[in-house]
Amino acid sequence: MQKKNTTVHLLILDPSQNDAESMVSLLRNSGKATRAHRITSEEDLEEALKTSNWDLLLARDLEQEFAADDALAMVKRMDKDIPFVLLTEEYSRERTVNIIRAGAQDAVPFQYTDQLVLVVKRELAALDERRKRRVLESHLREAEQRCQLLLESSKDAIAYINDGMHIYANQSYMEFLGYDDIDELICIPVLDTLTPESQEKYKEFMKAFAEERKDGMTLNCTARRSDDHELNVTMSVSAATYDGEACTQIVLQPEHSDAELEEKLKQISSQDLLTGLYNRQYLMDALAQAIATAGKDNKTGALAYIALDNFLSMKSQVGISGADLLLGDLATLLREQAGDEVTLARLSDDAFCVMCLPCDEASMESLCERIRKAVEDHLFDINGRTVPLTVSIGIAAITENSPKAEELMGRAHTASADVKKQEGHERGNGILVYNPAEYESLDETNSVEAILKALDDNRFRLLFQPIINLRGEGEEHYEAFVRMLNKDNEEVSPYDFLPPMGPSDTAIKIDRWVILQTIKQLSSHRSRGHDTRLFLNITAETLQDKTFTPWLSVALKAARLPGDSLIFQIREGDANNYMKQAKDFTKAVHELHSKVSISQFGCALNPFNTLKHIEADYVKIDGSFTEEIQKSDEAKEQVKEMVKSLQNAGKLTIIPLVGNAGVLATLWQAGVNYIQGYYLQAPVPEMNYDFGDN
């Protein structure tokens, strides 16, 4: 599936166009696809806010006709949810406090680019969460409306109560108790709808429910209708909300209903038949509920994944029936050690789980150590044969910041598997607590070392994606991508983990590795009769590397590869930030007969200015336009004008991220030369696309 890289729509208030461009480049280099508009006046900002949606406003705290405070006041006046970050010339506590009080999100000194990147990422993430929340609130309102309709039309007698008083009852409930109007029932306590004998039972029952908060608790009692007729009923209760207020939902059913049978069936469906413990489905539902509770009530819990060491080997020794006996004995042992306060489940043949909320990691670790030692010391007797058994246990915390149930289970499983990587535990029989800081994505503290180690360990991979001539000419073009295998053997881009401001030598090493490997593969591919050309992405660091083109010349000669088979692709932001170096680089590779492409074109404040200085042969328009032309006629016209201007300047145009056929007609009419995207083919390890099909 194609990875969606959401474009950041950025407003910049800065009297200097060069400084504004540097901010755009900074965000792009930090991994944020960015489209920017520089504010030139009060009217300009008002028009921008009225006509488009924006994700961020960066404002310089400089003397200018339209000041940063005025821009913030306008954003607030128009009630726009746009994060506002003030870029100051130097740190001032008083200025920072005042601007935040006025509604800004933060103030950062302009020269602190590393801090600015972190603040921007934080605010964009927060904005994304707010937008998601608004969508969810809308869904919630719709769901509540549907629930209200279902309640009103339900044949079940349902009411909501608060402090013992009815606050809502559906038609079935009123008919069940003999009332014609909800207004009559609103004034009547629940106790008054029960016989005197049932009232004491009801009080005890509701007290127990208040303590346990276990939904679905039932009480057999006798209800008294408005006509004093008595009915034996089963009352079930659950926590609920009504009009945003916490309350209790009660459901009345005739006592002879199948509620007891349903409860038994529910219990059976949640059990593992072999061990009598809870099954996987029950545990995953309970884990999801525990995560939600942790988030809502700010509680902490823990999950332990108990893996049986060498289970398959043991199973082959004692057979299937023997293994079943062992699992039954183990379940009994786990029950004894775990007690009644935790949820104990069997996940699979060789895995069990313990979950507890509230609980901390230390308590769970102590419990798991008891379990580990008890299993190790226990003599499992299977048909007169003693079978030794050990377990490897991984523990993951349940907190308000926990991921979804499946991912949290994955954390505990990962920790369990990594027990065997610990010294002295090569065969398992140990405990490991999952530490997110050690397992989560690379960060700036370890990224460079991890990348260099991946290079040394040959954990880099090349992928190729075809670029097709939309005019039907039989050319073979691919773009080369590099992927790094992380510790979980997942493919990631090594460039994503480089700190935004360097270090330069690591980026140069990655570029040279990619170029050297692609030259080798391309030479072999062309020797089989393919006239193929490759687009190679290079970083800003390589643009500034004066030793690059001499090195490239030697590499091309060694591979006996013509220079015109390579097209070096420079990002628009890098070209603008290092204009002189990019100009010199372009001239040098042209002398080797290689071509140059500008990618991510159209995101700069004045994109055509780049082409005045750099003799690019190809221009790849930024992928955000591909998405927008499918939604907006205005974007279609913008792309058509851009393509026309580029072709008038003698540039060949490429549109990336083409994900479906629906956009092809627009691109054809616009006169686009080349297209690229998952609609044609995802990046793959081989150059195997059949260009003859087009």
XYZ file of C-alpha atoms in Angstrom:
694
model
C 0.000 0.000 0.000
C 1.308 3.441 -0.892
C 2.390 5.436 2.134
C 0.417 8.631 2.502
C 2.643 11.624 3.175
C 0.244 14.401 4.143
C 1.246 17.797 2.802
C 1.636 20.616 5.328
C -0.035 23.819 4.111
C 2.053 26.563 5.638
C 1.534 30.312 6.049
C 4.664 32.410 6.594
C 4.758 36.031 7.773
C 8.289 37.228 7.039
C 9.545 40.356 5.250
C 12.440 38.323 3.779
C 11.572 35.884 0.990
C 14.942 34.148 1.434
C 14.291 33.510 5.128
C 10.792 32.265 4.280
C 12.282 29.857 1.715
C 14.754 28.587 4.305
C 11.867 27.727 6.659
C 10.085 25.776 3.921
C 13.302 23.874 3.190
C 13.859 23.194 6.874
C 10.449 21.535 7.205
C 10.884 19.555 3.989
C 14.283 18.328 5.160
C 12.698 17.213 8.422
C 10.388 14.916 6.439
C 7.347 17.182 6.077
C 6.023 17.661 2.551
C 5.357 21.401 2.609
C 3.429 23.879 0.461
C 3.785 27.483 1.572
C 2.276 30.917 1.056
C 4.103 34.058 2.227
C 1.761 36.665 3.701
C 2.323 40.124 2.248
C -0.464 42.162 3.869
C -3.494 42.094 6.145
C -5.769 41.681 3.106
C -3.608 38.836 1.814
C -3.917 36.890 5.093
C -7.673 37.480 5.295
C -8.142 36.196 1.744
C -5.920 33.174 2.436
C -7.862 32.285 5.595
C -11.199 32.600 3.794
C -10.322 30.590 0.694
C -8.042 27.771 1.917
C -7.343 25.454 4.829
C -3.997 25.914 6.588
C -2.055 23.746 9.017
C 0.469 26.173 10.496
C 1.404 29.859 10.650
C 5.033 30.858 11.289
C 5.456 34.574 11.981
C 8.712 36.530 12.367
C 8.748 38.981 15.250
C 10.166 41.813 13.164
C 9.211 45.398 12.437
C 6.881 45.180 9.439
C 3.733 46.873 8.200
C 1.572 43.880 9.140
C 2.964 42.600 12.442
C 2.873 39.121 13.968
C 0.473 40.215 16.754
C -1.968 41.511 14.117
C -1.806 38.215 12.242
C -2.517 36.272 15.450
C -5.427 38.606 16.263
C -6.931 37.962 12.821
C -6.594 34.180 13.178
C -8.382 34.374 16.529
C -11.026 36.801 15.241
C -11.862 34.476 12.351
C -11.887 31.552 14.818
C -9.446 29.429 12.804
C -7.755 26.398 14.337
C -4.285 27.136 12.958
C -1.237 26.625 15.198
C 0.654 29.932 15.476
C 4.397 29.922 16.226
C 6.252 33.195 16.727
C 9.872 33.300 15.507
C 11.754 35.760 17.702
C 15.195 37.269 17.188
C 16.252 36.228 20.690
C 14.647 34.485 23.632
C 12.454 36.697 25.807
C 10.439 35.137 28.602
C 8.082 38.117 28.788
C 7.435 38.118 25.026
C 6.888 34.356 24.994
C 4.386 34.505 27.883
C 2.471 37.407 26.327
C 2.168 35.853 22.863
C 1.031 32.497 24.303
C -1.565 34.321 26.428
C -2.772 35.981 23.246
C -3.387 32.544 21.720
C -0.105 31.491 20.107
C 1.161 27.958 20.614
C 4.818 28.839 21.166
C 7.667 31.293 20.556
C 11.035 30.047 19.259
C 14.184 32.023 18.418
C 14.547 32.032 14.613
C 18.072 30.628 14.678
C 17.087 27.615 16.850
C 16.105 25.503 13.847
C 16.332 22.168 15.672
C 13.904 23.414 18.347
C 11.605 24.848 15.667
C 11.369 21.478 13.893
C 10.366 19.780 17.158
C 7.777 22.471 17.971
C 6.301 22.251 14.465
C 6.032 18.459 14.648
C 4.392 18.721 18.072
C 1.847 21.304 16.927
C 1.021 19.453 13.700
C 0.484 16.263 15.687
C -1.755 18.136 18.132
C -3.693 19.705 15.239
C -4.169 16.269 13.689
C -5.521 14.959 16.997
C -7.940 17.902 17.284
C -9.216 17.293 13.774
C -9.648 13.594 14.480
C -11.473 14.457 17.702
C -13.881 16.735 15.836
C -14.618 13.955 13.355
C -15.142 11.503 16.211
C -17.405 13.946 18.037
C -19.468 14.239 14.897
C -19.660 10.453 14.635
C -20.545 10.292 18.322
C -23.451 12.711 17.852
C -24.723 10.635 14.944
C -24.312 7.431 16.954
C -26.148 8.941 19.920
C -29.003 9.981 17.647
C -29.206 6.463 16.220
C -29.047 4.990 19.725
C -31.889 7.255 20.802
C -34.012 6.047 17.888
C -33.162 2.436 18.712
C -33.997 2.980 22.371
C -37.337 4.509 21.540
C -38.259 1.722 19.117
C -36.807 -1.158 21.169
C -39.124 -3.842 22.496
C -36.888 -4.171 25.567
C -37.978 -2.130 28.590
C -35.077 0.297 29.029
C -34.652 3.258 31.368
C -31.837 5.529 32.544
C -31.616 6.451 36.201
C -29.546 8.910 38.221
C -29.483 9.037 42.024
C -32.300 6.527 42.064
C -34.625 8.664 39.909
C -35.774 7.985 36.358
C -34.358 10.474 33.869
C -35.440 8.616 30.700
C -37.588 5.619 29.813
C -38.574 4.238 26.443
C -42.115 3.377 25.406
C -41.668 -0.339 26.191
C -40.538 0.464 29.749
C -43.515 2.736 30.357
C -45.930 0.142 28.980
C -44.241 -2.570 31.064
C -44.888 -0.584 34.257
C -48.244 0.812 33.124
C -47.433 4.503 32.618
C -48.773 6.575 29.736
C -46.488 9.587 29.902
C -42.760 9.982 30.582
C -43.526 13.038 32.728
C -45.351 10.771 35.204
C -42.376 8.428 35.511
C -39.701 11.144 35.772
C -40.955 12.087 39.236
C -41.017 8.504 40.530
C -37.985 6.854 42.215
C -37.058 3.350 41.038
C -37.749 2.083 44.560
C -41.419 3.050 44.164
C -41.697 0.730 41.132
C -40.702 -2.263 43.320
C -42.533 -4.153 46.035
C -41.406 -3.496 49.650
C -39.743 -6.937 49.788
C -37.655 -6.137 46.681
C -36.644 -2.645 47.765
C -33.986 -3.838 50.254
C -32.623 -6.318 47.693
C -32.444 -3.461 45.162
C -30.496 -1.215 47.560
C -27.917 -3.935 48.243
C -27.704 -4.741 44.547
C -27.066 -1.123 43.520
C -24.478 -0.753 46.276
C -22.632 -3.794 44.896
C -22.873 -2.384 41.371
C -21.448 0.963 42.514
C -18.450 -0.857 43.982
C -17.801 -3.352 41.164
C -19.001 -1.287 38.149
C -19.457 -4.566 36.279
C -21.876 -4.124 33.376
C -24.603 -6.720 32.989
C -25.120 -7.477 36.692
C -28.626 -8.851 37.256
C -31.191 -8.879 40.059
C -34.327 -10.995 40.294
C -37.012 -8.909 41.959
C -40.719 -8.025 41.877
C -41.902 -4.904 40.085
C -45.089 -3.064 40.964
C -47.011 -1.490 38.080
C -48.985 1.745 38.332
C -52.153 -0.345 38.663
C -50.524 -2.188 41.651
C -50.222 -5.381 39.615
C -47.003 -7.248 40.525
C -44.537 -8.829 38.068
C -41.504 -11.037 38.721
C -38.702 -9.478 36.680
C -34.969 -9.706 36.020
C -33.305 -6.308 36.217
C -29.913 -5.897 34.517
C -27.795 -2.767 34.978
C -24.928 -1.125 33.082
C -23.025 2.137 33.309
C -24.186 4.660 30.694
C -24.351 8.352 29.812
C -27.418 10.369 28.941
C -27.247 13.976 27.745
C -23.557 13.891 28.607
C -24.200 12.911 32.240
C -23.053 9.652 33.826
C -26.004 7.462 34.810
C -27.135 3.846 35.031
C -29.085 1.956 32.395
C -31.605 -0.603 33.645
C -33.354 -3.220 31.524
C -36.407 -5.077 32.803
C -37.335 -8.515 31.501
C -39.895 -11.072 32.684
C -38.145 -13.466 35.065
C -38.863 -16.469 32.876
C -36.707 -15.009 30.076
C -33.597 -16.673 28.728
C -31.229 -14.200 30.430
C -29.636 -16.927 32.557
C -29.186 -19.170 29.526
C -27.674 -16.296 27.553
C -25.235 -15.632 30.395
C -24.158 -19.284 30.408
C -23.690 -19.290 26.630
C -21.664 -16.094 26.884
C -19.471 -17.674 29.541
C -18.905 -20.798 27.438
C -18.010 -18.754 24.334
C -15.307 -16.888 26.258
C -13.580 -20.022 27.581
C -10.716 -22.107 26.241
C -12.186 -25.624 26.127
C -8.957 -27.443 27.032
C -7.839 -25.432 30.061
C -11.005 -23.664 31.229
C -9.139 -20.343 31.146
C -10.358 -17.383 29.133
C -9.700 -17.657 25.377
C -7.881 -15.281 23.048
C -11.008 -13.430 21.895
C -12.086 -12.693 25.454
C -8.617 -11.501 26.415
C -8.280 -9.174 23.411
C -11.695 -7.638 24.191
C -10.737 -7.276 27.861
C -7.366 -5.773 26.896
C -9.034 -3.215 24.624
C -11.375 -2.300 27.492
C -8.431 -2.051 29.914
C -6.575 0.300 27.560
C -9.684 2.474 27.271
C -10.076 2.512 31.069
C -6.400 3.401 31.522
C -6.842 6.322 29.148
C -10.074 7.542 30.710
C -9.203 7.122 34.391
C -5.411 7.586 34.103
C -4.804 4.141 35.576
C -1.795 1.878 35.032
C -1.862 -1.857 34.385
C 0.325 -4.564 32.907
C 0.140 -7.421 30.418
C 2.387 -10.493 30.532
C 2.929 -12.847 27.571
C 3.982 -16.299 28.809
C 5.651 -18.380 26.071
C 6.464 -22.047 26.670
C 10.109 -22.752 25.827
C 10.744 -25.585 23.333
C 7.058 -26.570 23.241
C 7.270 -28.283 19.835
C 10.160 -30.454 20.987
C 8.253 -31.440 24.117
C 5.089 -32.131 22.090
C 6.964 -34.499 19.786
C 8.152 -36.444 22.873
C 4.830 -36.852 24.672
C 2.382 -36.690 21.748
C -0.730 -34.564 21.291
C -2.700 -36.107 24.149
C 0.300 -35.805 26.466
C 0.742 -32.167 25.507
C -2.932 -31.541 26.290
C -2.461 -33.068 29.758
C 0.581 -30.863 30.327
C -1.303 -27.729 29.253
C -4.121 -28.621 31.655
C -1.647 -29.047 34.533
C 0.070 -25.787 33.592
C -3.263 -23.931 33.576
C -3.954 -25.196 37.113
C -0.490 -24.077 38.209
C -0.987 -20.628 36.666
C -4.354 -20.247 38.430
C -2.738 -21.061 41.780
C 0.074 -18.557 41.290
C -1.936 -15.745 39.664
C -4.888 -15.678 42.039
C -8.308 -14.156 41.381
C -7.257 -10.526 40.918
C -5.910 -10.964 37.396
C -7.286 -12.050 34.016
C -5.676 -15.298 32.901
C -6.066 -16.583 29.340
C -4.668 -19.137 26.917
C -3.691 -17.533 23.599
C -2.414 -20.500 21.596
C -0.795 -23.920 21.939
C 2.350 -22.502 23.489
C 1.319 -19.134 24.941
C -0.665 -17.849 27.903
C -1.379 -14.304 29.078
C -1.867 -12.531 32.383
C -3.491 -9.093 32.511
C -4.047 -6.879 35.518
C -5.537 -3.389 35.963
C -4.801 -1.517 38.174
C -1.289 -2.845 38.604
C 2.263 -1.609 38.077
C 5.146 -3.211 36.190
C 7.005 -4.072 39.380
C 4.031 -5.995 40.827
C 3.511 -7.815 37.530
C 7.249 -8.596 37.340
C 7.121 -10.029 40.858
C 4.076 -12.163 39.965
C 5.748 -13.358 36.750
C 8.904 -14.308 38.640
C 6.756 -16.465 40.960
C 5.134 -18.061 37.914
C 8.489 -18.606 36.155
C 10.025 -20.259 39.223
C 6.921 -22.355 39.954
C 6.898 -23.695 36.375
C 10.648 -24.415 36.485
C 10.367 -26.253 39.844
C 7.193 -28.192 38.996
C 7.465 -31.838 37.959
C 4.978 -32.342 35.125
C 4.104 -36.055 35.121
C 2.775 -37.160 31.726
C 1.851 -40.859 31.550
C 4.547 -41.760 34.069
C 7.155 -39.600 32.376
C 8.560 -36.427 33.992
C 8.659 -33.525 31.556
C 10.701 -30.383 32.382
C 9.206 -27.079 31.324
C 10.315 -23.442 31.422
C 8.699 -20.216 30.252
C 9.888 -16.908 28.764
C 7.745 -13.998 29.920
C 7.469 -10.550 28.323
C 5.758 -7.702 30.193
C 4.230 -4.557 28.667
C 2.704 -1.680 30.621
C -0.903 -0.570 30.091
C -1.024 3.226 30.407
C -3.036 6.188 29.130
C -0.514 6.328 26.264
C -0.802 2.665 25.256
C -1.391 1.713 21.602
C -4.255 -0.507 20.424
C -4.730 -3.955 21.937
C -3.064 -5.821 19.046
C 0.013 -3.595 19.179
C 0.264 -3.804 22.958
C 0.058 -7.592 22.730
C 2.837 -7.353 20.126
C 4.988 -5.462 22.644
C 4.615 -8.187 25.270
C 5.262 -10.872 22.639
C 8.408 -9.059 21.442
C 9.748 -8.820 24.991
C 9.013 -12.517 25.523
C 10.898 -13.467 22.352
C 13.830 -11.235 23.308
C 14.339 -13.073 26.605
C 16.459 -15.573 24.637
C 18.722 -12.750 23.436
C 19.774 -12.043 27.026
C 23.033 -13.463 28.282
C 22.449 -16.648 30.258
C 18.911 -17.062 28.890
C 19.687 -18.483 25.444
C 17.122 -21.221 26.105
C 14.589 -18.879 27.656
C 13.451 -19.235 31.272
C 13.512 -15.516 32.016
C 11.536 -12.276 32.207
C 11.907 -9.084 30.177
C 9.976 -5.831 30.559
C 9.268 -4.007 27.296
C 10.903 -0.563 27.282
C 9.394 1.608 24.505
C 12.500 3.816 24.426
C 14.607 0.826 23.351
C 12.179 -0.627 20.826
C 10.491 2.330 19.157
C 11.699 4.031 15.968
C 15.204 5.356 15.665
C 15.824 8.847 16.975
C 18.618 11.366 16.729
C 20.529 9.775 19.595
C 21.110 6.474 17.829
C 20.097 6.979 14.197
C 23.506 7.677 12.670
C 25.121 4.701 14.399
C 22.225 2.446 13.341
C 22.463 3.605 9.714
C 26.225 3.056 9.538
C 25.846 -0.363 11.145
C 23.136 -1.266 8.608
C 25.529 -0.270 5.815
C 28.264 -2.444 7.308
C 25.838 -5.366 7.811
C 24.536 -5.139 4.226
C 21.003 -4.349 5.401
C 20.327 -1.819 2.659
C 18.027 -2.699 -0.248
C 17.359 -1.040 -3.594
C 13.867 -0.712 -5.057
C 12.893 0.490 -8.524
C 9.675 2.161 -9.680
C 8.918 2.706 -13.388
C 8.370 6.178 -14.841
C 6.176 5.930 -17.948
C 6.030 8.222 -20.947
C 2.389 9.295 -21.151
C 2.821 10.007 -24.871
C 3.472 6.323 -25.594
C 7.117 6.583 -26.630
C 8.957 3.360 -25.800
C 11.422 4.661 -23.225
C 12.488 2.763 -20.116
C 12.902 4.924 -17.023
C 13.005 3.908 -13.359
C 13.514 5.819 -10.132
C 15.764 4.108 -7.582
C 14.840 4.130 -3.888
C 16.907 2.900 -0.960
C 15.416 1.085 2.015
C 17.111 0.006 5.216
C 16.090 -3.105 7.130
C 15.627 -2.161 10.775
C 16.020 -4.541 13.712
C 12.556 -6.012 13.030
C 13.398 -6.566 9.336
C 10.968 -3.837 8.331
C 11.879 -1.599 5.396
C 12.442 2.060 6.310
C 14.125 4.947 4.520
C 17.501 5.677 6.128
C 17.168 9.348 5.155
C 14.112 9.640 7.424
C 16.300 9.008 10.466
C 19.047 11.489 9.742
C 18.815 14.590 11.948
C 17.491 17.555 9.888
C 20.817 19.394 10.071
C 23.246 16.564 9.258
C 25.673 14.961 9.755
C 26.720 15.407 6.140
C 29.147 12.518 5.810
C 26.432 9.935 6.626
C 24.115 11.267 3.905
C 27.032 11.250 1.434
C 27.825 7.624 2.344
C 24.203 6.598 1.716
C 24.125 8.484 -1.624
C 27.342 6.878 -2.814
C 26.215 3.410 -1.755
C 22.959 3.874 -3.697
C 24.728 5.224 -6.791
C 27.382 2.513 -6.804
C 24.849 -0.301 -6.411
C 22.466 1.124 -9.012
C 25.305 1.594 -11.495
C 26.203 -2.091 -11.071
C 22.587 -3.251 -11.473
C 21.929 -0.890 -14.372
C 25.076 -2.019 -16.208
C 23.977 -5.651 -15.893
C 20.395 -4.793 -16.924
C 21.498 -2.816 -20.019
C 23.824 -5.641 -21.075
C 20.656 -7.708 -21.645
C 19.478 -5.304 -24.351
C 17.533 -2.734 -22.289
C 18.053 0.950 -23.048
C 17.153 1.881 -19.469
C 17.758 5.166 -17.648
C 17.660 5.667 -13.890
C 16.590 8.618 -11.737
C 18.837 8.838 -8.654
C 17.943 11.071 -5.701
C 20.809 12.962 -4.097
C 20.927 14.941 -0.876
C 22.017 18.512 -0.210
C 25.218 17.112 1.286
C 26.217 15.521 -2.032
C 25.454 18.796 -3.836
C 28.132 20.413 -1.697
C 30.631 17.556 -2.073
C 33.277 18.750 -4.545
C 34.771 15.242 -4.788
C 31.516 13.725 -6.033
C 31.732 14.226 -9.806
C 35.357 12.962 -10.063
C 34.275 9.895 -8.072
C 31.211 9.445 -10.327
C 33.360 9.646 -13.462
C 35.574 6.811 -12.207
C 32.528 4.720 -11.199
C 30.893 5.127 -14.646
C 34.090 4.130 -16.443
C 34.590 1.093 -14.218
C 31.047 -0.094 -14.980
C 31.374 0.858 -18.685
C 28.133 2.747 -18.340
C 27.310 5.840 -20.438
C 26.671 8.995 -18.434
C 23.345 9.664 -20.184
C 21.866 6.568 -18.506
C 21.714 8.450 -15.181
C 19.450 11.341 -14.195
C 20.345 12.978 -10.890
C 17.349 14.286 -8.989
C 17.671 17.326 -6.691
C 14.900 18.414 -4.324
C 13.590 21.892 -5.006
C 14.263 22.995 -1.423
C 17.895 21.831 -1.591
C 18.374 23.585 -4.933
C 17.118 26.862 -3.449
C 19.150 26.569 -0.254
C 22.370 25.725 -2.112
C 21.775 27.518 -5.394
C 25.425 28.060 -6.327
C 26.436 24.489 -5.438
C 23.424 23.084 -7.328
C 24.336 25.188 -10.374
C 27.949 23.936 -10.289
C 26.788 20.350 -9.713
C 24.412 20.509 -12.701
C 27.177 21.834 -14.945
C 29.599 19.112 -13.791
C 27.216 16.163 -14.345
C 26.175 17.593 -17.724
C 29.824 17.380 -18.705
C 29.602 13.637 -17.946
C 26.479 13.577 -20.238
C 24.183 12.804 -17.286
C 20.887 14.671 -16.895
C 19.373 16.587 -13.960
C 15.839 16.577 -12.554
C 14.266 18.913 -9.985
C 11.809 17.058 -7.720
C 9.100 18.337 -5.340
C 8.658 21.260 -7.731
C 6.013 23.868 -6.991
C 6.375 24.058 -3.202
C 8.741 27.020 -3.071
C 7.311 30.499 -2.802
C 8.687 31.303 -6.281
C 9.363 27.905 -7.905
C 10.298 29.157 -11.397
C 13.123 31.200 -9.907
C 15.007 27.928 -9.385
C 14.986 27.154 -13.102
C 16.520 30.521 -13.951
C 19.760 29.366 -12.345
C 19.764 25.576 -12.746
C 19.664 23.944 -16.187
C 17.367 21.062 -15.282
C 16.297 18.616 -17.991
C 13.310 17.171 -16.092
C 10.936 18.644 -13.530
C 8.940 16.393 -11.181
C 5.956 18.329 -9.825
C 5.294 17.797 -6.116
C 3.035 14.843 -5.305
C 0.619 16.988 -3.297
C -0.677 18.422 -6.598
C -1.627 14.905 -7.770
C -3.997 14.543 -4.836
C -5.431 18.039 -5.162
C -6.221 17.922 -8.890
C -8.650 15.080 -8.157
C -10.569 17.312 -5.744
C -10.322 20.826 -7.139
C -10.824 22.408 -10.565
C -8.652 25.282 -9.377
C -5.775 22.842 -8.751
C -6.278 21.319 -12.226
C -5.870 24.722 -13.839
C -2.853 25.466 -11.657
C -1.125 22.257 -12.778
C -2.010 22.864 -16.439
C -0.496 26.349 -16.280
C 2.586 25.015 -14.507
C 3.120 22.227 -17.077
C 2.621 24.655 -19.958
C 5.178 27.087 -18.524
C 7.676 24.301 -17.898
C 7.367 22.897 -21.397
C 7.706 26.369 -22.895
C 11.007 26.491 -20.991
C 12.046 23.186 -22.591
C 11.573 20.986 -19.494
C 10.166 17.452 -19.500
C 7.493 17.110 -16.803
C 6.792 14.194 -14.438
C 3.738 13.701 -12.212
C 4.314 11.261 -9.285
C 1.939 9.454 -6.901
C -0.545 8.463 -9.623
C -2.673 6.007 -7.680
C -5.624 5.430 -10.023
C -6.747 5.789 -13.634
C -9.156 8.624 -12.856
C -6.471 11.284 -12.998
C -4.913 10.188 -16.317
C -7.306 12.154 -18.562
C -6.494 15.377 -16.705
C -2.745 14.746 -16.971
C -3.029 13.938 -20.689
C -4.958 17.141 -21.360
C -2.402 19.108 -19.339
C 0.356 17.827 -21.634
C 2.325 15.984 -18.924
C 5.255 13.965 -20.336
C 5.749 11.236 -17.702
C 3.777 9.640 -14.875
C 4.835 7.552 -11.890
C 2.958 5.862 -9.040
C 1.382 2.768 -7.568
C -1.224 2.694 -10.357
C 1.621 1.528 -12.617
C 3.732 -0.400 -10.103
C 4.950 -0.157 -6.522
C 8.727 0.052 -5.973
C 10.122 -3.485 -6.356
C 13.607 -5.047 -6.101
C 13.854 -5.812 -9.849
C 13.655 -3.668 -12.995
C 10.990 -5.933 -14.457
C 8.233 -3.601 -15.686
C 6.923 -4.403 -19.201
C 7.106 -1.037 -20.947
C 5.666 -2.653 -24.073
C 2.209 -2.733 -22.422
C 1.847 1.050 -22.637
